[in-house]
Short mmCIF file of C-alpha atoms and ligand atoms in Angstrom, two decimals:
data_model
loop_
_atom_site.label_atom_id
_atom_site.label_comp_id
_atom_site.label_asym_id
_atom_site.label_seq_id
_atom_site.Cartn_x
_atom_site.Cartn_y
_atom_site.Cartn_z
CA MET B 213 24.95 4.56 -22.94
CA ALA B 214 22.03 4.46 -20.54
CA LEU B 215 21.82 2.86 -17.12
CA ILE B 216 18.60 0.94 -16.60
CA VAL B 217 17.29 -0.59 -13.38
CA GLN B 218 14.75 -3.35 -13.99
CA LYS B 219 12.72 -4.99 -11.23
CA TYR B 220 10.95 -8.31 -11.76
CA GLY B 221 8.21 -9.42 -9.35
CA GLY B 222 7.36 -12.90 -8.11
CA THR B 223 5.25 -14.10 -11.04
CA SER B 224 7.86 -12.80 -13.48
CA VAL B 225 10.47 -15.14 -11.94
CA GLY B 226 7.95 -17.81 -10.86
CA THR B 227 9.38 -20.74 -12.86
CA PRO B 228 12.73 -21.68 -14.44
CA GLU B 229 11.18 -20.79 -17.83
CA ARG B 230 10.14 -17.35 -16.61
CA ILE B 231 13.69 -16.79 -15.30
CA GLN B 232 15.10 -17.73 -18.72
CA ALA B 233 12.69 -15.23 -20.29
CA VAL B 234 13.90 -12.53 -17.89
CA ALA B 235 17.50 -13.34 -18.84
CA ASP B 236 16.61 -13.01 -22.54
CA ARG B 237 15.01 -9.62 -21.95
CA VAL B 238 17.97 -8.37 -19.91
CA ILE B 239 20.34 -9.44 -22.69
CA ARG B 240 18.19 -7.58 -25.26
CA TRP B 241 18.60 -4.39 -23.21
CA VAL B 242 22.37 -4.96 -22.88
CA LYS B 243 22.69 -5.56 -26.64
CA LYS B 244 20.97 -2.22 -27.24
CA GLY B 245 23.93 -0.63 -25.45
CA ASN B 246 22.60 -0.23 -21.90
CA GLU B 247 24.11 -1.02 -18.54
CA VAL B 248 21.57 -3.07 -16.62
CA VAL B 249 20.97 -3.64 -12.90
CA VAL B 250 18.25 -6.19 -12.21
CA VAL B 251 16.31 -6.47 -8.94
CA VAL B 252 14.34 -9.66 -8.40
CA SER B 253 11.66 -10.82 -5.97
CA ALA B 254 11.35 -14.33 -4.62
CA MET B 255 9.54 -16.81 -6.88
CA SER B 256 5.79 -16.29 -6.49
CA GLY B 257 4.38 -17.94 -3.38
CA GLU B 258 7.80 -18.42 -1.76
CA THR B 259 7.59 -15.50 0.68
CA ASN B 260 4.12 -16.70 1.74
CA LYS B 261 5.58 -20.16 2.41
CA LEU B 262 8.29 -18.61 4.56
CA VAL B 263 5.65 -16.65 6.50
CA ALA B 264 3.72 -19.89 7.05
CA LEU B 265 6.86 -21.63 8.34
CA ILE B 266 7.49 -18.80 10.78
CA ASN B 267 3.88 -18.94 11.98
CA ALA B 268 4.12 -22.70 12.44
CA VAL B 269 7.13 -22.36 14.75
CA ASN B 270 6.83 -19.08 16.66
CA PRO B 271 4.55 -16.37 15.32
CA GLN B 272 5.28 -14.08 18.29
CA GLY B 273 9.03 -14.53 17.85
CA SER B 274 11.62 -11.83 17.37
CA ALA B 275 11.40 -9.86 14.17
CA ARG B 276 15.17 -10.08 13.66
CA GLU B 277 14.97 -13.85 13.29
CA LYS B 278 11.92 -13.59 11.03
CA ASP B 279 13.92 -11.44 8.63
CA VAL B 280 16.71 -14.02 8.50
CA ILE B 281 14.09 -16.41 7.13
CA LEU B 282 12.09 -13.99 4.95
CA ALA B 283 15.18 -12.80 3.10
CA THR B 284 16.03 -16.28 1.79
CA GLY B 285 13.43 -16.32 -1.01
CA GLU B 286 15.21 -13.61 -2.98
CA GLN B 287 18.60 -15.28 -2.55
CA VAL B 288 17.37 -18.18 -4.67
CA THR B 289 16.22 -16.01 -7.57
CA ILE B 290 19.36 -13.84 -7.77
CA GLY B 291 21.48 -16.96 -8.09
CA LEU B 292 19.16 -18.54 -10.64
CA LEU B 293 19.01 -15.42 -12.79
CA ALA B 294 22.79 -15.00 -12.68
CA LEU B 295 23.15 -18.65 -13.77
CA ALA B 296 20.62 -18.18 -16.58
CA LEU B 297 22.48 -15.10 -17.84
CA GLU B 298 25.79 -16.95 -17.65
CA SER B 299 24.38 -19.89 -19.63
CA LYS B 300 23.43 -17.44 -22.39
CA GLY B 301 26.94 -15.97 -22.50
CA GLN B 302 26.17 -12.80 -20.53
CA PRO B 303 28.59 -12.13 -17.63
CA ALA B 304 26.56 -11.42 -14.49
CA ARG B 305 27.01 -11.36 -10.73
CA SER B 306 24.43 -11.73 -7.99
CA TYR B 307 24.24 -9.70 -4.78
CA THR B 308 22.18 -10.06 -1.62
CA GLY B 309 20.92 -6.74 -0.25
CA ALA B 310 23.82 -6.63 2.22
CA GLN B 311 26.40 -7.39 -0.47
CA ALA B 312 24.88 -4.65 -2.63
CA GLY B 313 25.53 -2.14 0.16
CA ILE B 314 21.84 -1.52 0.97
CA VAL B 315 21.93 -0.21 4.53
CA THR B 316 18.63 0.11 6.40
CA ASP B 317 17.42 1.03 9.87
CA ASP B 318 16.75 -1.83 12.30
CA ALA B 319 12.94 -1.86 12.06
CA PHE B 320 12.92 -5.58 11.23
CA THR B 321 10.19 -6.75 8.80
CA LYS B 322 9.50 -3.13 7.78
CA ALA B 323 12.94 -1.56 7.54
CA ARG B 324 13.64 1.64 5.65
CA ILE B 325 16.61 2.11 3.37
CA ARG B 326 19.04 4.69 4.79
CA HIS B 327 21.75 4.69 2.16
CA ILE B 328 23.31 2.57 -0.54
CA ASP B 329 27.03 2.07 -1.08
CA ASP B 330 27.09 1.38 -4.80
CA THR B 331 30.88 0.86 -5.17
CA ALA B 332 30.69 -2.87 -5.96
CA ILE B 333 27.77 -2.46 -8.35
CA ARG B 334 29.49 0.30 -10.29
CA ALA B 335 32.69 -1.72 -10.61
CA ASP B 336 30.74 -4.66 -12.04
CA LEU B 337 28.86 -2.48 -14.52
CA LYS B 338 32.17 -1.01 -15.65
CA ALA B 339 33.49 -4.51 -16.18
CA GLY B 340 30.55 -5.25 -18.50
CA ARG B 341 28.58 -7.40 -16.08
CA VAL B 342 24.87 -7.39 -15.41
CA VAL B 343 24.29 -6.87 -11.69
CA VAL B 344 21.51 -8.92 -10.12
CA VAL B 345 20.34 -7.66 -6.71
CA ALA B 346 17.99 -9.34 -4.24
CA GLY B 347 14.93 -7.17 -3.66
CA PHE B 348 13.14 -6.67 -0.32
CA GLN B 349 16.25 -6.85 1.87
CA GLY B 350 19.17 -4.98 3.35
CA ILE B 351 21.45 -4.92 6.35
CA ASP B 352 21.35 -2.69 9.43
CA GLU B 353 24.30 -0.89 11.05
CA GLN B 354 24.83 -3.90 13.34
CA GLY B 355 25.12 -6.27 10.41
CA SER B 356 21.72 -7.94 10.89
CA ILE B 357 19.66 -8.90 7.84
CA THR B 358 16.53 -6.77 7.43
CA THR B 359 13.49 -6.86 5.11
CA LEU B 360 11.53 -3.93 3.73
CA GLY B 361 7.90 -5.02 4.15
CA ARG B 362 5.77 -7.05 1.73
CA GLY B 363 6.14 -5.88 -1.84
CA GLY B 364 9.47 -4.29 -0.87
CA SER B 365 11.37 -5.31 -4.01
CA ASP B 366 9.74 -2.35 -5.75
CA THR B 367 11.44 -0.12 -3.21
CA THR B 368 14.81 -1.79 -3.74
CA GLY B 369 14.41 -1.15 -7.46
CA VAL B 370 13.53 2.53 -7.14
CA ALA B 371 16.12 3.17 -4.40
CA LEU B 372 18.86 1.64 -6.55
CA ALA B 373 17.70 3.67 -9.55
CA VAL B 374 17.95 6.82 -7.42
CA ALA B 375 21.35 5.89 -5.94
CA LEU B 376 22.81 5.00 -9.35
CA LYS B 377 21.12 8.00 -11.04
CA ALA B 378 19.63 5.57 -13.52
CA ASP B 379 18.07 6.82 -16.74
CA GLU B 380 15.04 4.63 -16.23
CA CYS B 381 13.45 2.52 -13.52
CA GLN B 382 11.37 -0.27 -15.02
CA ILE B 383 9.03 -2.34 -12.86
CA TYR B 384 8.12 -5.57 -14.66
CA THR B 385 5.06 -7.34 -13.31
CA ASP B 386 2.10 -9.46 -14.41
CA VAL B 387 0.03 -6.50 -15.73
CA ASP B 388 1.06 -4.12 -18.49
CA GLY B 389 0.77 -1.03 -16.35
CA VAL B 390 -1.38 0.76 -13.82
CA TYR B 391 -5.14 0.52 -14.39
CA THR B 392 -8.06 2.64 -13.21
CA THR B 393 -8.59 -0.05 -10.57
CA ASP B 394 -7.35 -3.57 -9.89
CA PRO B 395 -8.21 -5.46 -13.11
CA ARG B 396 -8.70 -8.61 -11.02
CA ILE B 397 -11.73 -7.01 -9.35
CA GLU B 398 -13.08 -4.97 -12.27
CA PRO B 399 -12.49 -6.49 -15.71
CA LYS B 400 -13.59 -3.17 -17.24
CA ALA B 401 -10.62 -1.39 -15.64
CA ARG B 402 -8.85 0.82 -18.15
CA HIS B 403 -5.12 1.10 -18.80
CA ILE B 404 -3.56 4.43 -17.76
CA PRO B 405 -0.63 5.44 -20.02
CA ARG B 406 0.59 8.23 -17.70
CA LEU B 407 -0.19 9.42 -14.20
CA THR B 408 1.53 11.65 -11.70
CA LEU B 409 3.77 10.37 -8.93
CA GLU B 410 1.45 12.10 -6.48
CA GLU B 411 -1.60 10.25 -7.82
CA MET B 412 0.31 6.96 -7.66
CA LEU B 413 1.34 7.81 -4.11
CA GLU B 414 -2.32 8.14 -3.11
CA MET B 415 -3.34 5.03 -5.08
CA ALA B 416 -0.59 3.00 -3.40
CA SER B 417 -1.25 4.37 0.06
CA GLN B 418 -4.96 3.61 -0.34
CA GLY B 419 -4.23 -0.01 -1.21
CA SER B 420 -3.26 -0.39 -4.90
CA LYS B 421 -0.52 -2.94 -4.45
CA VAL B 422 0.80 -2.73 -7.99
CA LEU B 423 3.62 -0.62 -6.50
CA GLN B 424 4.72 -0.68 -2.87
CA ILE B 425 3.98 2.71 -1.30
CA ARG B 426 7.56 3.26 -0.21
CA SER B 427 8.86 2.81 -3.73
CA VAL B 428 6.57 5.63 -4.88
CA GLU B 429 7.64 7.78 -1.91
CA PHE B 430 11.26 7.36 -3.01
CA ALA B 431 10.45 8.15 -6.61
CA TYR B 432 8.42 11.21 -5.57
CA LYS B 433 11.12 12.52 -3.25
CA TYR B 434 13.92 12.12 -5.78
CA ASP B 435 11.92 12.77 -8.94
CA MET B 436 12.62 9.36 -10.45
CA PRO B 437 10.04 8.35 -13.06
CA ILE B 438 8.83 4.75 -12.85
CA ARG B 439 7.69 2.69 -15.82
CA VAL B 440 5.37 -0.23 -15.06
CA LEU B 441 5.39 -2.96 -17.73
CA SER B 442 4.47 -6.59 -18.26
CA SER B 443 7.17 -9.24 -18.21
CA PHE B 444 4.83 -11.37 -20.32
CA ASP B 445 5.26 -9.08 -23.32
CA GLU B 446 8.02 -11.03 -25.05
CA HIS B 447 8.81 -8.46 -27.73
CA ASP B 448 8.97 -5.20 -25.76
CA GLU B 449 6.23 -3.67 -27.84
CA GLY B 450 3.21 -3.71 -25.56
CA LYS B 451 1.67 -1.04 -23.38
CA SER B 452 3.19 0.40 -20.22
CA THR B 453 2.48 3.12 -17.69
CA LEU B 454 4.81 6.01 -16.96
CA VAL B 455 4.47 7.38 -13.43
CA THR B 456 6.07 10.77 -13.54
CA ARG B 457 6.11 14.44 -12.56
CA GLU B 458 2.91 16.43 -12.80
CA GLU B 459 4.20 18.66 -15.61
CA ASP B 460 4.86 15.59 -17.76
CA VAL B 461 1.29 14.35 -17.47
CA MET B 462 -0.67 16.19 -20.11
CA GLU B 463 -4.22 15.37 -19.24
CA GLU B 464 -5.58 16.27 -15.83
CA VAL B 465 -8.53 14.10 -14.93
CA LEU B 466 -11.01 14.41 -12.13
CA VAL B 467 -10.78 10.82 -10.94
CA ARG B 468 -7.77 8.83 -12.07
CA GLY B 469 -8.60 5.61 -10.32
CA ILE B 470 -10.25 3.65 -7.52
CA ALA B 471 -8.09 2.07 -4.84
CA PHE B 472 -9.24 -0.27 -2.10
CA ASN B 473 -7.86 -1.93 0.97
CA ARG B 474 -9.18 -4.94 2.85
CA ASP B 475 -6.45 -4.80 5.47
CA GLU B 476 -8.07 -2.34 7.85
CA ALA B 477 -9.93 -2.99 11.08
CA GLN B 478 -12.08 -0.54 12.99
CA LEU B 479 -12.02 0.13 16.75
CA THR B 480 -14.50 2.28 18.68
CA ILE B 481 -14.55 3.52 22.25
CA SER B 482 -17.77 5.22 23.35
CA GLY B 483 -18.83 7.42 26.23
CA VAL B 484 -15.46 8.92 27.07
CA PRO B 485 -15.30 12.34 28.74
CA ASP B 486 -15.24 15.20 26.21
CA GLN B 487 -12.22 17.07 27.55
CA PRO B 488 -8.69 18.04 26.50
CA GLY B 489 -6.22 15.16 26.35
CA VAL B 490 -8.71 12.37 25.66
CA ALA B 491 -7.62 11.74 22.07
CA PHE B 492 -4.06 11.53 23.30
CA SER B 493 -4.90 9.15 26.12
CA ILE B 494 -6.59 6.83 23.59
CA LEU B 495 -4.07 7.01 20.75
CA GLY B 496 -0.87 7.54 22.81
CA PRO B 497 -0.68 3.92 24.02
CA ILE B 498 -1.50 2.71 20.48
CA ALA B 499 1.39 4.73 19.04
CA ASP B 500 3.69 3.55 21.85
CA ALA B 501 3.00 -0.01 20.70
CA ASN B 502 4.22 0.97 17.21
CA ILE B 503 0.74 0.57 15.72
CA GLU B 504 -0.06 2.89 12.84
CA VAL B 505 -3.48 4.49 12.88
CA ASP B 506 -5.09 5.36 9.57
CA MET B 507 -8.48 7.07 9.90
CA ILE B 508 -9.76 8.81 13.03
CA LEU B 509 -13.28 10.01 13.82
CA GLN B 510 -14.62 11.70 16.96
CA ASN B 511 -18.25 12.56 17.68
CA VAL B 512 -19.37 14.58 20.65
CA SER B 513 -22.88 13.93 21.91
CA THR B 514 -25.17 16.30 23.79
CA ASP B 515 -24.36 14.70 27.15
CA LYS B 516 -20.74 15.92 26.93
CA THR B 517 -19.28 12.52 26.22
CA ALA B 518 -17.48 11.57 23.05
CA ASP B 519 -17.27 8.48 20.83
CA PHE B 520 -13.92 7.84 19.27
CA THR B 521 -13.36 5.56 16.25
CA PHE B 522 -10.13 4.73 14.45
CA THR B 523 -8.72 2.14 12.04
CA VAL B 524 -5.53 0.07 12.17
CA HIS B 525 -4.02 -2.67 10.01
CA LYS B 526 -5.76 -6.03 10.56
CA ASN B 527 -2.44 -7.51 11.71
CA ASP B 528 -2.40 -5.02 14.59
CA TYR B 529 -6.05 -5.47 15.51
CA ASP B 530 -5.71 -7.94 18.42
CA ASN B 531 -2.98 -5.92 20.01
CA ALA B 532 -4.83 -2.63 19.52
CA ARG B 533 -8.00 -4.12 21.04
CA LYS B 534 -6.15 -5.20 24.18
CA ILE B 535 -4.64 -1.75 24.56
CA LEU B 536 -8.03 -0.12 24.00
CA ALA B 537 -9.61 -2.29 26.71
CA LYS B 538 -7.06 -0.98 29.24
CA THR B 539 -7.68 2.62 28.14
CA GLY B 540 -11.44 2.03 28.31
CA GLU B 541 -11.23 0.95 31.95
CA LYS B 542 -8.92 3.80 32.83
CA LEU B 543 -11.17 6.45 31.27
CA GLY B 544 -14.37 4.88 32.55
CA ALA B 545 -15.67 4.56 28.99
CA ALA B 546 -19.20 3.23 28.42
CA LYS B 547 -18.00 0.56 25.98
CA TRP B 548 -15.33 -0.39 23.49
CA GLU B 549 -15.66 -2.65 20.50
CA GLY B 550 -14.03 -3.58 17.23
CA ASP B 551 -14.84 -4.87 13.76
CA THR B 552 -12.54 -6.52 11.26
CA ASN B 553 -15.18 -6.88 8.54
CA VAL B 554 -14.52 -3.46 7.10
CA ALA B 555 -12.76 -2.21 4.00
CA LYS B 556 -11.70 1.12 2.60
CA VAL B 557 -12.48 2.43 -0.89
CA SER B 558 -10.86 5.58 -2.27
CA ILE B 559 -11.20 7.70 -5.36
CA VAL B 560 -7.97 9.42 -6.42
CA GLY B 561 -7.29 12.16 -8.97
CA ALA B 562 -5.22 15.34 -9.24
CA GLY B 563 -8.19 17.08 -10.89
CA MET B 564 -10.08 17.03 -7.57
CA ARG B 565 -7.98 19.98 -6.44
CA SER B 566 -9.93 22.30 -8.67
CA HIS B 567 -13.37 20.68 -8.63
CA ALA B 568 -15.99 20.53 -5.92
CA GLY B 569 -18.72 17.93 -5.84
CA VAL B 570 -16.60 14.83 -6.29
CA ALA B 571 -17.14 13.64 -2.74
CA SER B 572 -20.90 14.14 -2.85
CA LYS B 573 -21.12 12.19 -6.13
CA MET B 574 -19.21 9.38 -4.43
CA PHE B 575 -21.57 9.38 -1.43
CA LYS B 576 -24.67 9.42 -3.64
CA THR B 577 -23.37 6.56 -5.78
CA LEU B 578 -22.83 4.44 -2.67
CA ALA B 579 -26.17 5.46 -1.14
CA ASP B 580 -28.01 4.44 -4.33
CA GLU B 581 -26.66 0.92 -3.78
CA GLY B 582 -27.63 0.97 -0.10
CA ILE B 583 -24.00 0.93 1.00
CA ASN B 584 -23.53 2.54 4.40
CA ILE B 585 -20.49 4.75 4.98
CA ARG B 586 -18.85 4.28 8.37
CA MET B 587 -16.00 6.77 8.13
CA ILE B 588 -14.79 9.39 5.65
CA SER B 589 -11.43 11.02 5.10
CA THR B 590 -10.28 13.39 2.41
CA SER B 591 -7.11 14.96 1.12
CA GLU B 592 -6.53 17.36 -1.78
CA ILE B 593 -6.57 14.56 -4.32
CA LYS B 594 -8.54 11.71 -2.73
CA VAL B 595 -11.71 10.79 -0.88
CA SER B 596 -11.74 7.58 1.17
CA VAL B 597 -14.61 5.83 2.90
CA VAL B 598 -14.74 2.85 5.23
CA ILE B 599 -17.62 0.47 4.47
CA ASP B 600 -18.65 -3.10 5.30
CA GLU B 601 -16.21 -5.47 3.65
CA LYS B 602 -19.00 -7.47 2.02
CA TYR B 603 -19.89 -4.49 -0.19
CA LEU B 604 -16.33 -3.77 -1.29
CA GLU B 605 -16.41 -5.23 -4.80
CA LEU B 606 -19.82 -3.72 -5.51
CA ALA B 607 -18.59 -0.31 -4.32
CA VAL B 608 -15.50 -0.48 -6.54
CA ARG B 609 -17.60 -1.37 -9.59
CA VAL B 610 -20.32 1.25 -9.14
CA LEU B 611 -17.78 4.00 -8.45
CA HIS B 612 -15.71 2.93 -11.43
CA GLU B 613 -18.82 3.25 -13.58
CA ALA B 614 -20.09 6.47 -12.00
CA PHE B 615 -16.84 8.31 -12.62
CA GLY B 616 -16.67 7.19 -16.23
CA LEU B 617 -13.58 5.08 -15.83
CA ALA B 618 -14.80 1.89 -17.50
CA ALA B 619 -13.19 0.82 -20.75
P1 ADP E 2003 4.70 -8.36 -8.45
O1 ADP E 2003 4.78 -9.73 -7.91
O2 ADP E 2003 5.20 -8.24 -9.84
O3 ADP E 2003 5.32 -7.34 -7.53
P2 ADP E 2003 2.07 -7.59 -7.53
O4 ADP E 2003 1.12 -8.72 -7.35
O5 ADP E 2003 2.72 -7.05 -6.31
O6 ADP E 2003 3.16 -8.03 -8.59
O7 ADP E 2003 1.37 -6.37 -8.28
C1 ADP E 2003 0.68 -6.59 -9.51
C2 ADP E 2003 -0.81 -6.76 -9.22
O8 ADP E 2003 -1.32 -5.55 -8.67
C3 ADP E 2003 -1.66 -7.00 -10.43
O9 ADP E 2003 -1.70 -8.35 -10.79
C4 ADP E 2003 -3.03 -6.45 -9.99
O10 ADP E 2003 -3.92 -7.47 -9.59
C5 ADP E 2003 -2.73 -5.61 -8.76
N1 ADP E 2003 -3.28 -4.26 -8.85
C6 ADP E 2003 -3.94 -3.61 -7.86
N2 ADP E 2003 -4.35 -2.42 -8.24
C7 ADP E 2003 -3.93 -2.26 -9.52
C8 ADP E 2003 -4.06 -1.20 -10.47
N3 ADP E 2003 -4.69 -0.05 -10.18
N4 ADP E 2003 -3.49 -1.39 -11.69
C9 ADP E 2003 -2.86 -2.51 -12.01
N5 ADP E 2003 -2.71 -3.55 -11.15
C10 ADP E 2003 -3.24 -3.44 -9.91
N1 LIG E 2004 9.05 -11.36 -1.93
C1 LIG E 2004 8.57 -10.23 -1.17
C2 LIG E 2004 7.06 -10.31 -0.98
O1 LIG E 2004 6.42 -11.22 -1.43
C3 LIG E 2004 8.96 -8.92 -1.76
C4 LIG E 2004 8.38 -8.62 -3.12
O2 LIG E 2004 7.92 -9.51 -3.83
O3 LIG E 2004 8.41 -7.45 -3.51
O4 LIG E 2004 6.49 -9.45 -0.34
MG1 MG E 2005 4.63 -6.38 -5.80
#
């Protein structure tokens, strides 16, 4: 008997009919002799509605109270799915994150799972029940409700699979796997049957939202393979993608895929003294405000002053700009400015480790289209550039073509 964790995203539980279809699929897996734990997201659009309600009342309000509201979307779907299973004769029981023993830190709205007490879940499975768990939420040591960041149900799914030592972690969504880039932007995107957890980690961290980055981090750390599949495939016979260990991925390719991210904003401070401690005096106050910095660039000019550029999430932009203005005055900088009309495009592939020339091909491809590169960053298996947001879709398409990824 195998233990399967299945996670269904918002579109997959978006209507009563979709929930019935999920129940049918779960029952098929149970009938094949498996124990099944199901993680569900809120119905599609519901979390956005909750965010809008929060913003209409008190957008600057305390994150603890925001989580009380944000966590409600998933409570609806666990109950509905348990009812649907019951109506089809399958015993099932629903659990909120707290009831499922998912304990997190207290970083409200972006909490991290610390541990899972799976006693109740195991007892239910033993009693022949399907366990339905609310994704995206947990409880901190003080008993406050927490949420795991947007897209966090993926992380609930993988974390439960790890805690329960599941045989498989299945992520059901509205695409039948991971593609060479977002098929909504590039219709020629090609399906990838297998890729490494490390490649998926880079794709997710560079903006491919098909899996939340933290879910891939969990899977990578604990060596839990993830299968991405479509919940719209009613007969379990369509394609899927297995995200797994490097040794299980036969074919090593140069560029596996193109990821992009529209959520970044760029900040620049110019004419600061070129001396030890300057980077710290600029980024220290940013870090103290809990703002994550992605790319960093420093240029030193002949007159012994430096220009310093970095990127943050668009949500943090206003705050970061205010902090930068204070630093600018303190350091006597020549000027400071920001731009939110930027985007990041990345090429990712494990094969880059052993091949030079990938970055220069990327730069030439963009140059041929007249796309200016503002910032560059590289790792062993990726190259990222920041460009003007208006060229993002063009950049994705020409890179997709240039690296031979098109179907
Ligand atoms: P869910 O609600 O099921 O969690 P998401 O919207 O979070 O679904 O993730 C699925 C979406 O991710 C797809 O519809 C697709 O537009 C997008 N996506 C982005 N990059 C990729 C990629 N490389 N491969 C497949 N889908 C991608
Ligand atoms: N409902 C949450 C969101 O929209 C979590 C998820 O769907 O994974 O971000
Ligand atoms: Mg998602």
